Amino acid sequence: MAGPGQSVGLRAQRPTGQVRNGPIVTCGLSYNGCMAQPPSTLPPRDTVQLQHWMARLLRRAHRVGERGEIPVAAVLLDQRGRCVGWGSNRRERHNDPLGHAELQALQQGARLLGDWRFNACTLVVTLEPCPMCAGALVQARVGRVVFGAADPKRGALGGCLDLANHSSAHHHMEVMGGVLAQQASEQLSDWFRRRRGQS
C-alpha cells in the first residue's frame, strides 16, 4: 500500500473495474495500492483534457444507447486527471432504478480509492445530472462536476433546480456545463427520435 507522499503504481490493463486477487483495475489503469489519504485540492481546469474525456464518453454513450439504454456515460477523475471510475446508464439492462451513470462511477471510485469522499475529484458526464445523481454528488463531496448537455426539465445543477448551491447543501461543488454541448445534445435528441419512431 502506498504511504503518504508516495505515488501509486499504475500499469495498463484491460478496463474491468473489478478486484481480482490483486490490484484494483479500472479505466484501463491498475492501482497496485490504495491512496492512503486523497488529495484535498482540485487541479486547475484543463479544457482540452475535459473535451478529450467528454469525446470518449460520447463514444461510450453511443454504445450504451445501442443496447436500449438512454445514452449517458460518466467518468470520475482524480487530482492528476486519471480515471478512477467509469459509469453508464444500465437501468433497463439490470432493472436497477439506481442504474445511472454518475452513481456507477462514484461506486467504482469509492471501491478503488477506499474512500467515499471525492473533494479533489472531477466527475465528467454527458448529461446534466438529475436530482438523484446531483444529490449523490453533493453527499460524496465531489469537487467539480463537468457536464455536456444541459437538461432544463430534469437537470439539478442549474436546469430545473440547483442542488450545488441550495441552502441545504453542506458541500458546494464547482459546476461547469456546456463541454461539447452540441454533440451531447444531438446524441440524446437522435436517440429519443429513433425510440419514438420504433413505438
PDB file of C-alpha atoms in Angstrom:
ATOM      1  CA  MET A   1       0.000   0.000   0.000  1.00  0.00           C
ATOM      2  CA  ALA A   2       1.278   3.457  -0.871  1.00  0.00           C
ATOM      3  CA  GLY A   3       2.021   5.642   2.092  1.00  0.00           C
ATOM      4  CA  PRO A   4       1.659   9.411   2.420  1.00  0.00           C
ATOM      5  CA  GLY A   5       3.713  11.215  -0.172  1.00  0.00           C
ATOM      6  CA  GLN A   6       4.286   8.081  -2.243  1.00  0.00           C
ATOM      7  CA  SER A   7       2.936   7.672  -5.747  1.00  0.00           C
ATOM      8  CA  VAL A   8       0.514   4.929  -6.580  1.00  0.00           C
ATOM      9  CA  GLY A   9       1.869   2.458  -9.123  1.00  0.00           C
ATOM     10  CA  LEU A  10      -0.070   2.242 -12.371  1.00  0.00           C
ATOM     11  CA  ARG A  11       0.089  -0.135 -15.259  1.00  0.00           C
ATOM     12  CA  ALA A  12      -2.020  -0.579 -18.358  1.00  0.00           C
ATOM     13  CA  GLN A  13      -4.722  -3.208 -18.031  1.00  0.00           C
ATOM     14  CA  ARG A  14      -7.995  -4.139 -19.634  1.00  0.00           C
ATOM     15  CA  PRO A  15     -10.697  -1.953 -18.023  1.00  0.00           C
ATOM     16  CA  THR A  16     -12.801  -4.161 -15.770  1.00  0.00           C
ATOM     17  CA  GLY A  17     -13.400  -2.098 -12.641  1.00  0.00           C
ATOM     18  CA  GLN A  18     -13.164  -5.258 -10.520  1.00  0.00           C
ATOM     19  CA  VAL A  19     -10.815  -6.653  -7.912  1.00  0.00           C
ATOM     20  CA  ARG A  20      -9.324  -9.987  -8.975  1.00  0.00           C
ATOM     21  CA  ASN A  21      -6.923 -11.279  -6.326  1.00  0.00           C
ATOM     22  CA  GLY A  22      -4.575  -8.339  -6.689  1.00  0.00           C
ATOM     23  CA  PRO A  23      -4.538  -4.789  -7.949  1.00  0.00           C
ATOM     24  CA  ILE A  24      -7.767  -2.908  -8.488  1.00  0.00           C
ATOM     25  CA  VAL A  25      -8.327  -2.383 -12.204  1.00  0.00           C
ATOM     26  CA  THR A  26     -10.454   0.305 -13.813  1.00  0.00           C
ATOM     27  CA  CYS A  27     -10.484   2.569 -16.857  1.00  0.00           C
ATOM     28  CA  GLY A  28      -7.508   0.833 -18.406  1.00  0.00           C
ATOM     29  CA  LEU A  29      -5.269   1.523 -15.386  1.00  0.00           C
ATOM     30  CA  SER A  30      -4.418  -0.599 -12.378  1.00  0.00           C
ATOM     31  CA  TYR A  31      -3.698   0.717  -8.898  1.00  0.00           C
ATOM     32  CA  ASN A  32      -1.158  -1.516  -7.143  1.00  0.00           C
ATOM     33  CA  GLY A  33      -2.150   0.088  -3.871  1.00  0.00           C
ATOM     34  CA  CYS A  34      -4.720   2.434  -2.420  1.00  0.00           C
ATOM     35  CA  MET A  35      -4.259   6.120  -1.730  1.00  0.00           C
ATOM     36  CA  ALA A  36      -3.686   6.464   2.000  1.00  0.00           C
ATOM     37  CA  GLN A  37      -5.071   9.997   2.024  1.00  0.00           C
ATOM     38  CA  PRO A  38      -6.795  11.514  -1.014  1.00  0.00           C
ATOM     39  CA  PRO A  39      -5.598  14.984  -2.012  1.00  0.00           C
ATOM     40  CA  SER A  40      -7.881  17.770  -0.834  1.00  0.00           C
ATOM     41  CA  THR A  41      -7.426  20.366  -3.570  1.00  0.00           C
ATOM     42  CA  LEU A  42      -8.771  20.439  -7.110  1.00  0.00           C
ATOM     43  CA  PRO A  43      -6.384  20.854 -10.027  1.00  0.00           C
ATOM     44  CA  PRO A  44      -6.864  23.839 -12.351  1.00  0.00           C
ATOM     45  CA  ARG A  45      -9.391  23.385 -15.132  1.00  0.00           C
ATOM     46  CA  ASP A  46      -7.902  21.841 -18.244  1.00  0.00           C
ATOM     47  CA  THR A  47     -10.396  22.441 -21.045  1.00  0.00           C
ATOM     48  CA  VAL A  48      -8.501  20.309 -23.557  1.00  0.00           C
ATOM     49  CA  GLN A  49      -8.413  17.357 -21.179  1.00  0.00           C
ATOM     50  CA  LEU A  50     -12.095  17.748 -20.345  1.00  0.00           C
ATOM     51  CA  GLN A  51     -13.015  17.813 -24.032  1.00  0.00           C
ATOM     52  CA  HIS A  52     -10.922  14.679 -24.558  1.00  0.00           C
ATOM     53  CA  TRP A  53     -12.785  12.840 -21.803  1.00  0.00           C
ATOM     54  CA  MET A  54     -16.162  14.113 -22.999  1.00  0.00           C
ATOM     55  CA  ALA A  55     -15.451  12.841 -26.512  1.00  0.00           C
ATOM     56  CA  ARG A  56     -14.597   9.412 -25.078  1.00  0.00           C
ATOM     57  CA  LEU A  57     -17.781   9.455 -23.008  1.00  0.00           C
ATOM     58  CA  LEU A  58     -19.900  10.301 -26.034  1.00  0.00           C
ATOM     59  CA  ARG A  59     -18.493   7.273 -27.850  1.00  0.00           C
ATOM     60  CA  ARG A  60     -19.241   5.105 -24.832  1.00  0.00           C
ATOM     61  CA  ALA A  61     -22.737   6.583 -24.517  1.00  0.00           C
ATOM     62  CA  HIS A  62     -23.406   5.744 -28.173  1.00  0.00           C
ATOM     63  CA  ARG A  63     -22.672   2.078 -27.463  1.00  0.00           C
ATOM     64  CA  VAL A  64     -24.929   2.204 -24.404  1.00  0.00           C
ATOM     65  CA  GLY A  65     -27.729   3.674 -26.498  1.00  0.00           C
ATOM     66  CA  GLU A  66     -27.447   0.808 -28.973  1.00  0.00           C
ATOM     67  CA  ARG A  67     -28.261  -1.545 -26.083  1.00  0.00           C
ATOM     68  CA  GLY A  68     -31.521   0.287 -25.383  1.00  0.00           C
ATOM     69  CA  GLU A  69     -30.336   2.480 -22.512  1.00  0.00           C
ATOM     70  CA  ILE A  70     -30.566   6.271 -22.544  1.00  0.00           C
ATOM     71  CA  PRO A  71     -27.087   7.206 -23.861  1.00  0.00           C
ATOM     72  CA  VAL A  72     -25.397   8.741 -20.828  1.00  0.00           C
ATOM     73  CA  ALA A  73     -21.859   7.977 -19.626  1.00  0.00           C
ATOM     74  CA  ALA A  74     -19.672   9.355 -16.846  1.00  0.00           C
ATOM     75  CA  VAL A  75     -16.084   9.208 -15.620  1.00  0.00           C
ATOM     76  CA  LEU A  76     -14.569  10.136 -12.255  1.00  0.00           C
ATOM     77  CA  LEU A  77     -11.086  11.661 -12.458  1.00  0.00           C
ATOM     78  CA  ASP A  78      -8.612  12.019  -9.621  1.00  0.00           C
ATOM     79  CA  GLN A  79      -6.466  15.092  -8.973  1.00  0.00           C
ATOM     80  CA  ARG A  80      -3.961  14.049 -11.646  1.00  0.00           C
ATOM     81  CA  GLY A  81      -6.680  13.576 -14.244  1.00  0.00           C
ATOM     82  CA  ARG A  82      -6.572   9.772 -14.058  1.00  0.00           C
ATOM     83  CA  CYS A  83      -9.764   7.764 -14.347  1.00  0.00           C
ATOM     84  CA  VAL A  84     -10.777   6.145 -11.067  1.00  0.00           C
ATOM     85  CA  GLY A  85     -14.343   5.222 -12.046  1.00  0.00           C
ATOM     86  CA  TRP A  86     -16.490   4.683 -15.146  1.00  0.00           C
ATOM     87  CA  GLY A  87     -20.246   4.560 -15.397  1.00  0.00           C
ATOM     88  CA  SER A  88     -23.025   4.356 -17.952  1.00  0.00           C
ATOM     89  CA  ASN A  89     -26.782   4.029 -17.723  1.00  0.00           C
ATOM     90  CA  ARG A  90     -27.921   0.480 -17.037  1.00  0.00           C
ATOM     91  CA  ARG A  91     -31.431   0.747 -15.634  1.00  0.00           C
ATOM     92  CA  GLU A  92     -33.033  -1.331 -18.377  1.00  0.00           C
ATOM     93  CA  ARG A  93     -30.316  -3.952 -18.644  1.00  0.00           C
ATOM     94  CA  HIS A  94     -30.148  -4.578 -14.879  1.00  0.00           C
ATOM     95  CA  ASN A  95     -33.663  -3.484 -13.867  1.00  0.00           C
ATOM     96  CA  ASP A  96     -31.946  -1.102 -11.483  1.00  0.00           C
ATOM     97  CA  PRO A  97     -33.729   2.163 -10.597  1.00  0.00           C
ATOM     98  CA  LEU A  98     -30.381   3.499  -9.342  1.00  0.00           C
ATOM     99  CA  GLY A  99     -28.537   2.492 -12.508  1.00  0.00           C
ATOM    100  CA  HIS A 100     -27.458   5.976 -13.552  1.00  0.00           C
ATOM    101  CA  ALA A 101     -24.012   6.626 -14.988  1.00  0.00           C
ATOM    102  CA  GLU A 102     -22.920   9.021 -12.244  1.00  0.00           C
ATOM    103  CA  LEU A 103     -23.776   6.588  -9.445  1.00  0.00           C
ATOM    104  CA  GLN A 104     -21.892   3.764 -11.149  1.00  0.00           C
ATOM    105  CA  ALA A 105     -18.781   5.946 -11.468  1.00  0.00           C
ATOM    106  CA  LEU A 106     -18.981   7.001  -7.804  1.00  0.00           C
ATOM    107  CA  GLN A 107     -19.353   3.423  -6.601  1.00  0.00           C
ATOM    108  CA  GLN A 108     -16.386   2.259  -8.646  1.00  0.00           C
ATOM    109  CA  GLY A 109     -14.290   5.215  -7.475  1.00  0.00           C
ATOM    110  CA  ALA A 110     -15.100   4.522  -3.827  1.00  0.00           C
ATOM    111  CA  ARG A 111     -14.007   0.891  -4.181  1.00  0.00           C
ATOM    112  CA  LEU A 112     -10.810   1.882  -5.952  1.00  0.00           C
ATOM    113  CA  LEU A 113      -9.748   4.694  -3.639  1.00  0.00           C
ATOM    114  CA  GLY A 114     -11.060   3.166  -0.427  1.00  0.00           C
ATOM    115  CA  ASP A 115     -12.934   6.368   0.436  1.00  0.00           C
ATOM    116  CA  TRP A 116     -16.347   7.846  -0.281  1.00  0.00           C
ATOM    117  CA  ARG A 117     -15.148  11.462  -0.238  1.00  0.00           C
ATOM    118  CA  PHE A 118     -14.081  12.922  -3.591  1.00  0.00           C
ATOM    119  CA  ASN A 119     -13.139  16.518  -2.711  1.00  0.00           C
ATOM    120  CA  ALA A 120     -10.246  16.597  -5.186  1.00  0.00           C
ATOM    121  CA  CYS A 121     -12.017  14.643  -7.925  1.00  0.00           C
ATOM    122  CA  THR A 122     -13.838  15.739 -11.058  1.00  0.00           C
ATOM    123  CA  LEU A 123     -16.862  13.916 -12.405  1.00  0.00           C
ATOM    124  CA  VAL A 124     -17.443  14.339 -16.152  1.00  0.00           C
ATOM    125  CA  VAL A 125     -20.839  13.284 -17.548  1.00  0.00           C
ATOM    126  CA  THR A 126     -22.531  13.702 -20.908  1.00  0.00           C
ATOM    127  CA  LEU A 127     -25.860  14.994 -19.490  1.00  0.00           C
ATOM    128  CA  GLU A 128     -26.588  17.367 -16.607  1.00  0.00           C
ATOM    129  CA  PRO A 129     -27.249  15.184 -13.538  1.00  0.00           C
ATOM    130  CA  CYS A 130     -30.806  14.568 -12.345  1.00  0.00           C
ATOM    131  CA  PRO A 131     -31.859  15.372  -8.737  1.00  0.00           C
ATOM    132  CA  MET A 132     -30.966  11.860  -7.538  1.00  0.00           C
ATOM    133  CA  CYS A 133     -27.470  11.987  -9.007  1.00  0.00           C
ATOM    134  CA  ALA A 134     -26.833  15.617  -8.098  1.00  0.00           C
ATOM    135  CA  GLY A 135     -27.764  14.812  -4.500  1.00  0.00           C
ATOM    136  CA  ALA A 136     -25.360  11.870  -4.507  1.00  0.00           C
ATOM    137  CA  LEU A 137     -22.585  14.089  -5.900  1.00  0.00           C
ATOM    138  CA  VAL A 138     -23.131  16.557  -3.052  1.00  0.00           C
ATOM    139  CA  GLN A 139     -23.145  13.726  -0.498  1.00  0.00           C
ATOM    140  CA  ALA A 140     -19.939  12.321  -1.996  1.00  0.00           C
ATOM    141  CA  ARG A 141     -18.321  15.766  -1.757  1.00  0.00           C
ATOM    142  CA  VAL A 142     -17.249  15.752  -5.404  1.00  0.00           C
ATOM    143  CA  GLY A 143     -15.042  18.774  -6.007  1.00  0.00           C
ATOM    144  CA  ARG A 144     -16.036  19.535  -9.585  1.00  0.00           C
ATOM    145  CA  VAL A 145     -18.790  18.358 -11.927  1.00  0.00           C
ATOM    146  CA  VAL A 146     -18.499  18.863 -15.685  1.00  0.00           C
ATOM    147  CA  PHE A 147     -21.400  18.051 -17.990  1.00  0.00           C
ATOM    148  CA  GLY A 148     -22.118  18.252 -21.691  1.00  0.00           C
ATOM    149  CA  ALA A 149     -25.817  18.719 -22.481  1.00  0.00           C
ATOM    150  CA  ALA A 150     -27.959  20.852 -20.185  1.00  0.00           C
ATOM    151  CA  ASP A 151     -31.316  19.428 -19.064  1.00  0.00           C
ATOM    152  CA  PRO A 152     -33.775  22.267 -18.383  1.00  0.00           C
ATOM    153  CA  LYS A 153     -36.584  19.836 -17.471  1.00  0.00           C
ATOM    154  CA  ARG A 154     -34.819  17.467 -15.076  1.00  0.00           C
ATOM    155  CA  GLY A 155     -31.310  18.818 -14.525  1.00  0.00           C
ATOM    156  CA  ALA A 156     -30.424  19.538 -10.929  1.00  0.00           C
ATOM    157  CA  LEU A 157     -27.228  21.559 -11.356  1.00  0.00           C
ATOM    158  CA  GLY A 158     -28.835  24.653 -12.831  1.00  0.00           C
ATOM    159  CA  GLY A 159     -31.574  23.177 -15.042  1.00  0.00           C
ATOM    160  CA  CYS A 160     -34.840  22.904 -13.123  1.00  0.00           C
ATOM    161  CA  LEU A 161     -33.037  23.403  -9.793  1.00  0.00           C
ATOM    162  CA  ASP A 162     -29.503  23.825  -8.468  1.00  0.00           C
ATOM    163  CA  LEU A 163     -28.605  21.443  -5.659  1.00  0.00           C
ATOM    164  CA  ALA A 164     -24.950  22.516  -5.746  1.00  0.00           C
ATOM    165  CA  ASN A 165     -25.908  25.929  -4.395  1.00  0.00           C
ATOM    166  CA  HIS A 166     -29.033  25.002  -2.464  1.00  0.00           C
ATOM    167  CA  SER A 167     -29.268  26.205   1.142  1.00  0.00           C
ATOM    168  CA  SER A 168     -29.467  22.568   2.299  1.00  0.00           C
ATOM    169  CA  ALA A 169     -26.164  21.606   0.629  1.00  0.00           C
ATOM    170  CA  HIS A 170     -23.384  21.002   3.151  1.00  0.00           C
ATOM    171  CA  HIS A 171     -20.867  20.838   0.315  1.00  0.00           C
ATOM    172  CA  HIS A 172     -20.649  23.251  -2.615  1.00  0.00           C
ATOM    173  CA  MET A 173     -19.271  21.824  -5.847  1.00  0.00           C
ATOM    174  CA  GLU A 174     -17.747  23.663  -8.731  1.00  0.00           C
ATOM    175  CA  VAL A 175     -20.025  23.117 -11.731  1.00  0.00           C
ATOM    176  CA  MET A 176     -19.033  23.552 -15.369  1.00  0.00           C
ATOM    177  CA  GLY A 177     -21.570  22.865 -18.110  1.00  0.00           C
ATOM    178  CA  GLY A 178     -21.517  23.001 -21.875  1.00  0.00           C
ATOM    179  CA  VAL A 179     -18.430  20.907 -22.725  1.00  0.00           C
ATOM    180  CA  LEU A 180     -19.130  19.539 -26.236  1.00  0.00           C
ATOM    181  CA  ALA A 181     -22.731  20.509 -25.529  1.00  0.00           C
ATOM    182  CA  GLN A 182     -23.930  20.408 -29.125  1.00  0.00           C
ATOM    183  CA  GLN A 183     -22.625  16.891 -29.741  1.00  0.00           C
ATOM    184  CA  ALA A 184     -24.051  15.676 -26.438  1.00  0.00           C
ATOM    185  CA  SER A 185     -27.466  17.255 -27.078  1.00  0.00           C
ATOM    186  CA  GLU A 186     -27.653  15.923 -30.620  1.00  0.00           C
ATOM    187  CA  GLN A 187     -26.770  12.419 -29.470  1.00  0.00           C
ATOM    188  CA  LEU A 188     -29.625  12.404 -26.969  1.00  0.00           C
ATOM    189  CA  SER A 189     -32.113  14.013 -29.393  1.00  0.00           C
ATOM    190  CA  ASP A 190     -31.275  11.476 -32.102  1.00  0.00           C
ATOM    191  CA  TRP A 191     -31.671   8.577 -29.681  1.00  0.00           C
ATOM    192  CA  PHE A 192     -35.093   9.726 -28.463  1.00  0.00           C
ATOM    193  CA  ARG A 193     -36.196  10.409 -32.050  1.00  0.00           C
ATOM    194  CA  ARG A 194     -35.303   6.850 -33.045  1.00  0.00           C
ATOM    195  CA  ARG A 195     -37.094   5.438 -29.991  1.00  0.00           C
ATOM    196  CA  ARG A 196     -40.274   7.353 -30.823  1.00  0.00           C
ATOM    197  CA  GLY A 197     -40.062   6.072 -34.403  1.00  0.00           C
ATOM    198  CA  GLN A 198     -39.905   2.482 -33.163  1.00  0.00           C
ATOM    199  CA  SER A 199     -43.030   2.761 -31.000  1.00  0.00           C
TER     200      SER A 199
END
